[in-house]
mmCIF file of C-alpha atoms in Angstrom:
data_model
loop_
_atom_site.group_PDB
_atom_site.id
_atom_site.type_symbol
_atom_site.label_atom_id
_atom_site.label_comp_id
_atom_site.label_asym_id
_atom_site.label_seq_id
_atom_site.Cartn_x
_atom_site.Cartn_y
_atom_site.Cartn_z
ATOM 1 C CA MET R 1 0.000 0.000 0.000
ATOM 2 C CA ASP R 2 1.157 3.538 -0.636
ATOM 3 C CA HIS R 3 1.083 6.069 2.213
ATOM 4 C CA GLU R 4 -2.418 7.409 1.588
ATOM 5 C CA GLU R 5 -3.963 3.982 1.033
ATOM 6 C CA ALA R 6 -2.341 2.648 4.209
ATOM 7 C CA ARG R 7 -3.538 5.668 6.177
ATOM 8 C CA ARG R 8 -7.119 5.230 4.927
ATOM 9 C CA THR R 9 -7.055 1.531 5.756
ATOM 10 C CA LYS R 10 -5.755 2.218 9.266
ATOM 11 C CA LEU R 11 -8.430 4.830 9.936
ATOM 12 C CA GLN R 12 -11.122 2.393 8.797
ATOM 13 C CA LEU R 13 -9.786 -0.250 11.201
ATOM 14 C CA VAL R 14 -9.223 1.853 14.334
ATOM 15 C CA ASP R 15 -12.830 1.934 15.558
ATOM 16 C CA HIS R 16 -13.295 -1.746 14.682
ATOM 17 C CA ALA R 17 -10.180 -2.684 16.678
ATOM 18 C CA ARG R 18 -11.262 -0.580 19.666
ATOM 19 C CA ASP R 19 -14.657 -2.248 19.679
ATOM 20 C CA LEU R 20 -13.091 -5.712 19.626
ATOM 21 C CA VAL R 21 -10.713 -4.825 22.471
ATOM 22 C CA ASP R 22 -13.489 -3.248 24.551
ATOM 23 C CA ARG R 23 -15.557 -6.412 24.198
ATOM 24 C CA ALA R 24 -12.571 -8.525 25.221
ATOM 25 C CA ALA R 25 -11.739 -6.376 28.278
ATOM 26 C CA PRO R 26 -14.355 -7.894 30.662
ATOM 27 C CA VAL R 27 -13.233 -11.395 29.706
ATOM 28 C CA THR R 28 -9.605 -10.407 30.287
ATOM 29 C CA ALA R 29 -10.422 -8.949 33.700
ATOM 30 C CA ARG R 30 -12.120 -12.227 34.740
ATOM 31 C CA SER R 31 -9.247 -14.403 33.539
ATOM 32 C CA GLY R 32 -7.481 -16.208 36.355
ATOM 33 C CA GLY R 33 -4.231 -18.108 36.544
ATOM 34 C CA SER R 34 -0.918 -17.638 38.265
ATOM 35 C CA PRO R 35 1.370 -14.662 37.536
ATOM 36 C CA SER R 36 3.959 -15.089 34.793
ATOM 37 C CA ASP R 37 6.370 -13.057 32.687
ATOM 38 C CA ASP R 38 3.448 -12.560 30.329
ATOM 39 C CA ALA R 39 1.267 -11.010 33.034
ATOM 40 C CA PRO R 40 0.258 -7.378 32.532
ATOM 41 C CA GLY R 41 1.962 -4.782 34.708
ATOM 42 C CA PRO R 42 0.227 -2.793 37.454
ATOM 43 C CA GLY R 43 -2.275 -0.309 36.062
ATOM 44 C CA SER R 44 -2.033 -1.685 32.529
ATOM 45 C CA VAL R 45 -5.088 -2.041 30.339
ATOM 46 C CA PRO R 46 -5.847 -4.170 27.272
ATOM 47 C CA SER R 47 -5.031 -2.244 24.107
ATOM 48 C CA LEU R 48 -4.248 -2.617 20.451
ATOM 49 C CA ALA R 49 -2.252 0.066 18.627
ATOM 50 C CA LEU R 50 -2.563 0.550 14.869
ATOM 51 C CA GLY R 51 -0.225 2.516 12.633
ATOM 52 C CA LEU R 52 1.857 2.341 9.463
ATOM 53 C CA ALA R 53 4.965 0.159 9.102
ATOM 54 C CA PRO R 54 7.440 0.997 6.301
ATOM 55 C CA ARG R 55 8.038 -1.679 3.669
ATOM 56 C CA GLY R 56 10.467 0.246 1.458
ATOM 57 C CA ASP R 57 10.002 2.094 -1.842
ATOM 58 C CA GLY R 58 7.284 4.234 -0.279
ATOM 59 C CA ARG R 59 5.077 1.236 0.538
ATOM 60 C CA TYR R 60 3.498 0.540 3.925
ATOM 61 C CA ALA R 61 1.893 -2.262 5.884
ATOM 62 C CA ILE R 62 -0.598 -1.809 8.702
ATOM 63 C CA ALA R 63 1.324 -1.921 11.986
ATOM 64 C CA VAL R 64 -0.546 -3.909 14.653
ATOM 65 C CA ARG R 65 0.904 -3.757 18.184
ATOM 66 C CA TYR R 66 -0.363 -5.708 21.192
ATOM 67 C CA PRO R 67 0.965 -5.823 24.786
ATOM 68 C CA LEU R 68 2.087 -8.634 27.031
ATOM 69 C CA GLY R 69 -0.420 -10.369 29.245
ATOM 70 C CA TYR R 70 -3.626 -10.254 27.219
ATOM 71 C CA PRO R 71 -4.192 -13.459 25.197
ATOM 72 C CA GLN R 72 -7.574 -12.165 23.964
ATOM 73 C CA VAL R 73 -5.920 -9.051 22.510
ATOM 74 C CA ARG R 74 -3.252 -11.195 20.883
ATOM 75 C CA SER R 75 -6.054 -13.190 19.251
ATOM 76 C CA ILE R 76 -7.670 -9.960 18.035
ATOM 77 C CA ALA R 77 -4.331 -8.843 16.542
ATOM 78 C CA ARG R 78 -4.085 -12.100 14.628
ATOM 79 C CA ARG R 79 -7.719 -11.797 13.517
ATOM 80 C CA LEU R 80 -7.096 -8.303 12.157
ATOM 81 C CA ALA R 81 -3.978 -9.500 10.370
ATOM 82 C CA ALA R 82 -6.019 -12.248 8.711
ATOM 83 C CA GLU R 83 -8.680 -9.719 7.649
ATOM 84 C CA ILE R 84 -6.129 -7.285 6.206
ATOM 85 C CA GLY R 85 -4.052 -9.949 4.490
ATOM 86 C CA PRO R 86 -0.325 -9.833 3.748
ATOM 87 C CA GLY R 87 -0.129 -6.057 4.273
ATOM 88 C CA THR R 88 0.322 -6.280 8.053
ATOM 89 C CA ASP R 89 3.227 -6.007 10.482
ATOM 90 C CA VAL R 90 2.209 -7.601 13.813
ATOM 91 C CA ARG R 91 4.439 -7.213 16.872
ATOM 92 C CA ARG R 92 4.231 -7.785 20.615
ATOM 93 C CA THR R 93 5.380 -4.630 22.372
ATOM 94 C CA GLY R 94 5.910 -5.673 25.968
ATOM 95 C CA ARG R 95 4.731 -3.333 28.728
ATOM 96 C CA VAL R 96 5.080 0.265 27.590
ATOM 97 C CA THR R 97 5.903 2.733 30.367
ATOM 98 C CA ALA R 98 7.024 6.342 30.692
ATOM 99 C CA LEU R 99 10.827 6.270 30.836
ATOM 100 C CA ARG R 100 11.906 8.345 33.803
ATOM 101 C CA THR R 101 14.103 6.661 36.400
ATOM 102 C CA GLY R 102 12.637 4.490 39.139
ATOM 103 C CA PRO R 103 13.017 5.039 42.891
ATOM 104 C CA ARG R 104 14.086 8.322 44.420
ATOM 105 C CA PRO R 105 17.663 8.329 45.819
ATOM 106 C CA PRO R 106 19.618 6.469 46.821
ATOM 107 C CA VAL R 107 19.795 4.714 43.445
ATOM 108 C CA VAL R 108 22.640 3.009 41.628
ATOM 109 C CA THR R 109 23.646 5.009 38.547
ATOM 110 C CA ALA R 110 27.130 3.598 37.880
ATOM 111 C CA GLN R 111 25.829 1.403 35.058
ATOM 112 C CA ALA R 112 24.348 4.357 33.186
ATOM 113 C CA ALA R 113 26.188 4.956 29.907
ATOM 114 C CA GLY R 114 24.778 8.472 29.663
ATOM 115 C CA GLU R 115 25.406 11.583 31.755
ATOM 116 C CA THR R 116 24.140 11.375 35.340
ATOM 117 C CA GLY R 117 26.498 13.939 36.852
ATOM 118 C CA ARG R 118 26.519 17.721 37.091
ATOM 119 C CA VAL R 119 27.298 19.287 33.698
ATOM 120 C CA ARG R 120 27.994 22.967 33.000
ATOM 121 C CA PRO R 121 27.401 24.412 30.528
ATOM 122 C CA LEU R 122 24.221 22.428 29.997
ATOM 123 C CA ARG R 123 24.035 20.214 26.926
ATOM 124 C CA PRO R 124 21.533 17.751 25.434
ATOM 125 C CA GLY R 125 21.556 14.259 26.911
ATOM 126 C CA VAL R 126 22.195 15.161 30.553
ATOM 127 C CA SER R 127 20.127 14.273 33.613
ATOM 128 C CA ILE R 128 17.468 16.861 34.491
ATOM 129 C CA ALA R 129 14.159 16.972 36.380
ATOM 130 C CA HIS R 130 11.659 18.893 38.457
ATOM 131 C CA VAL R 131 13.035 19.111 41.986
ATOM 132 C CA ARG R 132 10.422 16.580 43.180
ATOM 133 C CA VAL R 133 10.823 14.127 40.266
ATOM 134 C CA THR R 134 13.520 11.442 39.899
ATOM 135 C CA ALA R 135 15.443 12.038 36.648
ATOM 136 C CA GLY R 136 14.972 12.255 32.910
ATOM 137 C CA THR R 137 16.859 13.771 29.998
ATOM 138 C CA LEU R 138 17.366 17.293 28.683
ATOM 139 C CA GLY R 139 16.452 16.802 25.035
ATOM 140 C CA ALA R 140 17.149 20.111 23.325
ATOM 141 C CA PHE R 141 17.268 23.867 23.744
ATOM 142 C CA VAL R 142 14.346 25.854 22.370
ATOM 143 C CA ARG R 143 13.294 29.498 22.109
ATOM 144 C CA ARG R 144 10.198 31.657 21.842
ATOM 145 C CA VAL R 145 9.601 34.589 19.520
ATOM 146 C CA ASP R 146 10.667 37.945 21.016
ATOM 147 C CA ASP R 147 12.030 36.218 24.117
ATOM 148 C CA PRO R 148 15.804 36.235 24.743
ATOM 149 C CA ALA R 149 15.594 33.342 27.219
ATOM 150 C CA VAL R 150 16.769 29.815 26.429
ATOM 151 C CA TYR R 151 14.465 26.946 27.402
ATOM 152 C CA ALA R 152 15.221 23.271 28.071
ATOM 153 C CA LEU R 153 12.869 20.810 26.341
ATOM 154 C CA SER R 154 11.950 17.513 27.985
ATOM 155 C CA ASN R 155 8.844 15.534 28.967
ATOM 156 C CA TYR R 156 5.893 16.470 31.181
ATOM 157 C CA HIS R 157 6.669 13.516 33.427
ATOM 158 C CA VAL R 158 10.255 14.784 33.811
ATOM 159 C CA LEU R 159 9.815 18.548 34.293
ATOM 160 C CA VAL R 160 6.308 18.523 35.822
ATOM 161 C CA GLY R 161 5.754 15.068 37.289
ATOM 162 C CA ASP R 162 2.198 15.415 38.572
ATOM 163 C CA PRO R 163 -0.716 17.890 38.581
ATOM 164 C CA THR R 164 0.437 19.518 41.844
ATOM 165 C CA ALA R 165 3.436 21.076 40.079
ATOM 166 C CA GLN R 166 3.209 24.744 39.125
ATOM 167 C CA VAL R 167 4.873 27.076 36.668
ATOM 168 C CA GLY R 168 7.849 28.568 38.495
ATOM 169 C CA ASP R 169 8.820 25.349 40.294
ATOM 170 C CA VAL R 170 12.546 24.657 40.484
ATOM 171 C CA VAL R 171 14.250 22.438 37.890
ATOM 172 C CA VAL R 172 17.618 20.861 38.761
ATOM 173 C CA GLN R 173 20.517 19.288 36.895
ATOM 174 C CA PRO R 174 21.283 16.529 37.621
ATOM 175 C CA GLY R 175 17.857 15.217 38.590
ATOM 176 C CA PRO R 176 17.214 14.242 42.230
ATOM 177 C CA ALA R 177 17.713 10.533 41.482
ATOM 178 C CA ASP R 178 21.273 11.421 40.474
ATOM 179 C CA GLY R 179 21.963 13.520 43.550
ATOM 180 C CA GLY R 180 20.704 16.878 42.329
ATOM 181 C CA GLY R 181 18.942 19.266 44.668
ATOM 182 C CA ALA R 182 18.006 22.909 45.231
ATOM 183 C CA PRO R 183 19.391 25.462 45.470
ATOM 184 C CA GLU R 184 22.881 24.185 44.593
ATOM 185 C CA ASP R 185 21.888 22.394 41.362
ATOM 186 C CA ARG R 186 19.104 24.728 40.212
ATOM 187 C CA VAL R 187 19.308 25.488 36.482
ATOM 188 C CA GLY R 188 15.913 27.063 35.874
ATOM 189 C CA GLU R 189 12.202 26.879 36.511
ATOM 190 C CA LEU R 190 9.192 25.191 34.986
ATOM 191 C CA ALA R 191 7.825 27.501 32.290
ATOM 192 C CA ASP R 192 5.132 25.653 30.340
ATOM 193 C CA PHE R 193 3.773 22.194 29.577
ATOM 194 C CA ALA R 194 1.193 20.253 27.601
ATOM 195 C CA PRO R 195 -1.205 18.926 30.284
ATOM 196 C CA LEU R 196 -1.747 15.216 30.821
ATOM 197 C CA ALA R 197 -4.843 13.953 32.622
ATOM 198 C CA PRO R 198 -6.301 10.520 33.447
ATOM 199 C CA GLY R 199 -8.893 9.261 31.004
ATOM 200 C CA THR R 200 -7.780 11.462 28.111
ATOM 201 C CA THR R 201 -6.035 10.701 24.819
ATOM 202 C CA ALA R 202 -2.857 12.714 24.279
ATOM 203 C CA THR R 203 -0.416 13.342 21.446
ATOM 204 C CA VAL R 204 2.560 14.748 23.396
ATOM 205 C CA ASP R 205 4.266 14.360 26.763
ATOM 206 C CA ALA R 206 6.231 17.604 26.783
ATOM 207 C CA ALA R 207 7.317 20.542 28.919
ATOM 208 C CA ILE R 208 9.907 23.319 28.964
ATOM 209 C CA ALA R 209 12.001 24.955 31.673
ATOM 210 C CA ARG R 210 13.223 28.547 31.415
ATOM 211 C CA LEU R 211 16.956 28.405 32.096
ATOM 212 C CA ASP R 212 18.703 30.776 34.477
ATOM 213 C CA GLN R 213 21.739 30.984 32.171
ATOM 214 C CA ALA R 214 21.693 31.284 28.378
ATOM 215 C CA ASP R 215 25.244 29.909 28.107
ATOM 216 C CA VAL R 216 24.618 26.361 26.844
ATOM 217 C CA ASP R 217 26.328 23.839 24.567
ATOM 218 C CA ALA R 218 23.795 22.930 21.885
ATOM 219 C CA THR R 219 26.315 21.120 19.672
ATOM 220 C CA TYR R 220 26.346 17.728 21.421
ATOM 221 C CA PRO R 221 26.277 15.050 20.005
ATOM 222 C CA VAL R 222 25.732 15.816 16.279
ATOM 223 C CA GLY R 223 25.991 19.585 16.082
ATOM 224 C CA THR R 224 23.296 22.179 16.699
ATOM 225 C CA ILE R 225 19.922 20.870 15.529
ATOM 226 C CA THR R 226 17.572 23.500 14.140
ATOM 227 C CA SER R 227 15.621 21.601 11.458
ATOM 228 C CA THR R 228 12.675 19.224 11.852
ATOM 229 C CA ALA R 229 10.965 16.684 9.620
ATOM 230 C CA VAL R 230 7.979 14.354 9.670
ATOM 231 C CA ALA R 231 8.959 10.721 10.172
ATOM 232 C CA LEU R 232 8.106 8.608 7.126
ATOM 233 C CA GLY R 233 9.343 5.285 8.486
ATOM 234 C CA GLY R 234 12.584 3.408 7.957
ATOM 235 C CA GLU R 235 14.849 6.301 8.965
ATOM 236 C CA THR R 236 18.110 5.626 10.780
ATOM 237 C CA VAL R 237 17.926 7.663 13.978
ATOM 238 C CA GLY R 238 19.921 8.488 17.058
ATOM 239 C CA LYS R 239 19.453 9.997 20.500
ATOM 240 C CA SER R 240 21.510 11.014 23.507
ATOM 241 C CA GLY R 241 19.927 9.994 26.827
ATOM 242 C CA ARG R 242 20.727 10.201 30.521
ATOM 243 C CA THR R 243 20.795 6.402 30.922
ATOM 244 C CA THR R 244 21.876 4.738 27.688
ATOM 245 C CA GLY R 245 23.861 7.621 26.220
ATOM 246 C CA VAL R 246 24.146 7.909 22.453
ATOM 247 C CA ALA R 247 22.283 5.066 20.747
ATOM 248 C CA ALA R 248 21.207 4.243 17.195
ATOM 249 C CA GLY R 249 17.870 2.915 15.987
ATOM 250 C CA ARG R 250 15.419 2.655 13.137
ATOM 251 C CA VAL R 251 11.871 3.969 12.786
ATOM 252 C CA THR R 252 9.682 0.864 12.562
ATOM 253 C CA ALA R 253 6.218 2.463 12.619
ATOM 254 C CA ILE R 254 4.578 5.882 12.306
ATOM 255 C CA GLU R 255 1.151 7.354 13.019
ATOM 256 C CA LEU R 256 0.474 4.795 15.739
ATOM 257 C CA ASP R 257 -2.860 5.341 17.502
ATOM 258 C CA ASP R 258 -3.991 3.881 20.848
ATOM 259 C CA VAL R 259 -0.495 3.451 22.257
ATOM 260 C CA VAL R 260 -1.195 2.850 25.962
ATOM 261 C CA VAL R 261 1.552 4.031 28.316
ATOM 262 C CA GLY R 262 1.763 3.268 32.024
ATOM 263 C CA TYR R 263 2.556 6.277 34.227
ATOM 264 C CA GLY R 264 1.977 4.730 37.630
ATOM 265 C CA PRO R 265 -0.027 6.298 40.476
ATOM 266 C CA GLY R 266 -1.775 9.545 39.641
ATOM 267 C CA LEU R 267 -1.977 9.455 35.867
ATOM 268 C CA GLY R 268 -2.390 5.694 35.479
ATOM 269 C CA ALA R 269 -2.470 4.358 31.918
ATOM 270 C CA LEU R 270 -2.791 7.021 29.197
ATOM 271 C CA ARG R 271 -3.526 6.607 25.505
ATOM 272 C CA PHE R 272 -1.472 8.378 22.842
ATOM 273 C CA ASP R 273 -2.258 8.867 19.148
ATOM 274 C CA ASP R 274 0.008 9.629 16.174
ATOM 275 C CA GLN R 275 3.180 8.198 17.733
ATOM 276 C CA ILE R 276 6.490 7.049 16.246
ATOM 277 C CA GLU R 277 8.041 3.665 17.091
ATOM 278 C CA VAL R 278 11.798 3.011 17.127
ATOM 279 C CA GLU R 279 13.792 -0.192 17.603
ATOM 280 C CA SER R 280 17.482 -0.452 18.411
ATOM 281 C CA THR R 281 19.940 -1.267 15.635
ATOM 282 C CA GLY R 282 22.761 -1.965 18.084
ATOM 283 C CA ALA R 283 23.432 -4.720 20.579
ATOM 284 C CA GLY R 284 21.783 -2.858 23.453
ATOM 285 C CA PRO R 285 18.499 -0.993 23.915
ATOM 286 C CA PHE R 286 17.673 2.295 22.212
ATOM 287 C CA SER R 287 16.253 3.577 25.509
ATOM 288 C CA ARG R 288 15.728 2.756 29.167
ATOM 289 C CA GLY R 289 14.260 4.478 32.213
ATOM 290 C CA GLY R 290 15.798 7.943 32.562
ATOM 291 C CA ASP R 291 16.084 8.510 28.790
ATOM 292 C CA SER R 292 12.676 10.235 28.684
ATOM 293 C CA GLY R 293 12.957 13.664 27.114
ATOM 294 C CA SER R 294 15.716 12.750 24.647
ATOM 295 C CA LEU R 295 15.562 14.319 21.214
ATOM 296 C CA VAL R 296 15.369 11.712 18.432
ATOM 297 C CA TYR R 297 17.106 12.828 15.254
ATOM 298 C CA ARG R 298 17.904 11.461 11.790
ATOM 299 C CA SER R 299 21.452 10.536 10.839
ATOM 300 C CA ASP R 300 21.726 13.899 9.037
ATOM 301 C CA GLY R 301 20.938 15.820 12.230
ATOM 302 C CA VAL R 302 17.282 16.648 11.551
ATOM 303 C CA ALA R 303 14.936 16.291 14.539
ATOM 304 C CA LEU R 304 12.056 13.791 14.265
ATOM 305 C CA GLY R 305 10.645 13.512 17.772
ATOM 306 C CA LEU R 306 10.772 13.574 21.564
ATOM 307 C CA LEU R 307 11.315 10.228 23.305
ATOM 308 C CA PHE R 308 8.872 9.546 26.139
ATOM 309 C CA ALA R 309 8.106 5.837 26.607
ATOM 310 C CA GLY R 310 9.261 2.332 25.886
ATOM 311 C CA SER R 311 9.279 -1.348 26.752
ATOM 312 C CA GLU R 312 12.037 -3.729 27.824
ATOM 313 C CA THR R 313 11.019 -6.484 25.414
ATOM 314 C CA GLY R 314 10.277 -6.492 21.699
ATOM 315 C CA GLY R 315 12.164 -5.184 18.703
ATOM 316 C CA GLU R 316 14.610 -6.928 16.411
ATOM 317 C CA ASN R 317 17.205 -7.542 19.145
ATOM 318 C CA GLY R 318 14.687 -8.168 21.932
ATOM 319 C CA THR R 319 15.755 -5.140 24.020
ATOM 320 C CA GLY R 320 12.497 -3.245 23.619
ATOM 321 C CA LEU R 321 10.622 -0.715 21.537
ATOM 322 C CA THR R 322 10.727 3.047 22.067
ATOM 323 C CA TYR R 323 7.885 5.518 21.528
ATOM 324 C CA VAL R 324 8.354 9.082 20.364
ATOM 325 C CA ASN R 325 6.140 12.175 20.007
ATOM 326 C CA PRO R 326 6.417 13.857 16.564
ATOM 327 C CA ILE R 327 8.669 16.885 17.064
ATOM 328 C CA ASP R 328 6.561 19.388 15.130
ATOM 329 C CA THR R 329 3.529 18.501 17.272
ATOM 330 C CA VAL R 330 5.640 19.010 20.405
ATOM 331 C CA LEU R 331 6.970 22.393 19.300
ATOM 332 C CA GLN R 332 3.510 23.605 18.299
ATOM 333 C CA ALA R 333 2.012 22.508 21.621
ATOM 334 C CA LEU R 334 4.566 24.574 23.541
ATOM 335 C CA ASP R 335 4.846 27.481 21.054
ATOM 336 C CA VAL R 336 8.621 27.126 20.734
ATOM 337 C CA SER R 337 11.214 26.432 18.031
ATOM 338 C CA LEU R 338 14.575 24.690 17.938
#
């Protein structure tokens, strides 16, 4: 299928897939049995994501993604694949969660390949967070029209954390999980964010912090990034994250709808539409907890998206799949530019 045909087919299937999953949900909830590696995680819900998977030469298959722990949903995925025919790309995603770090300090960070320490001047890829959050990644520096300030771009769940946060709250580098605290590690304050709320469908998990100092190093790791593009699928991409450092991957799906992401207490499980999927092309994972907020860019240094979630299983090498907000949608939501 070409791009437009694949998009039309996906849109025709989305409501059908949701209806099938909704009907299966009560059966899933009643299912018994002992826990296993295939059991759903806390707060997870049955879901089926549909998008477009690149086939090369501008052709696409329908991407069908189902999570661990729901045999009924797996059966629905296979049923849809049979209905669509050979033009499908069916994958098990594992449990998809927002990728900030886990417990508050003390935590072990010695195994992190990225930057967990204090870094001045600030640069992309370093640990950063709201003073009451654990740690995520500073993805990029952005600006606003007629505003001389420099802003740090990352995720809502990194720079905001929960609905009690307010504009003006302190942001620290490194994040608290990496030993950062106020006032000694203050680098700025929360300036704006795209709200997230339970029971809603979102397109971005994004926020910005107004930095106290405009002296930053925007050149790491591939030079200053000022251009954006829409992901078409199949691109070779990279990112620099707090936990896994610089890693390479490939865009395996675009325009994914109904991607369900676990945020834990407070926000619970949220649905996202129009997302990008990336798998690692190296021996290790493309992302892990703490890499949230990383900028995902093409091999030519053009920005494609903002990393916000992932799983620890799935993908070509079995190390997980990563989910990314389209960068233009992020920038528009926050009224900023690279």
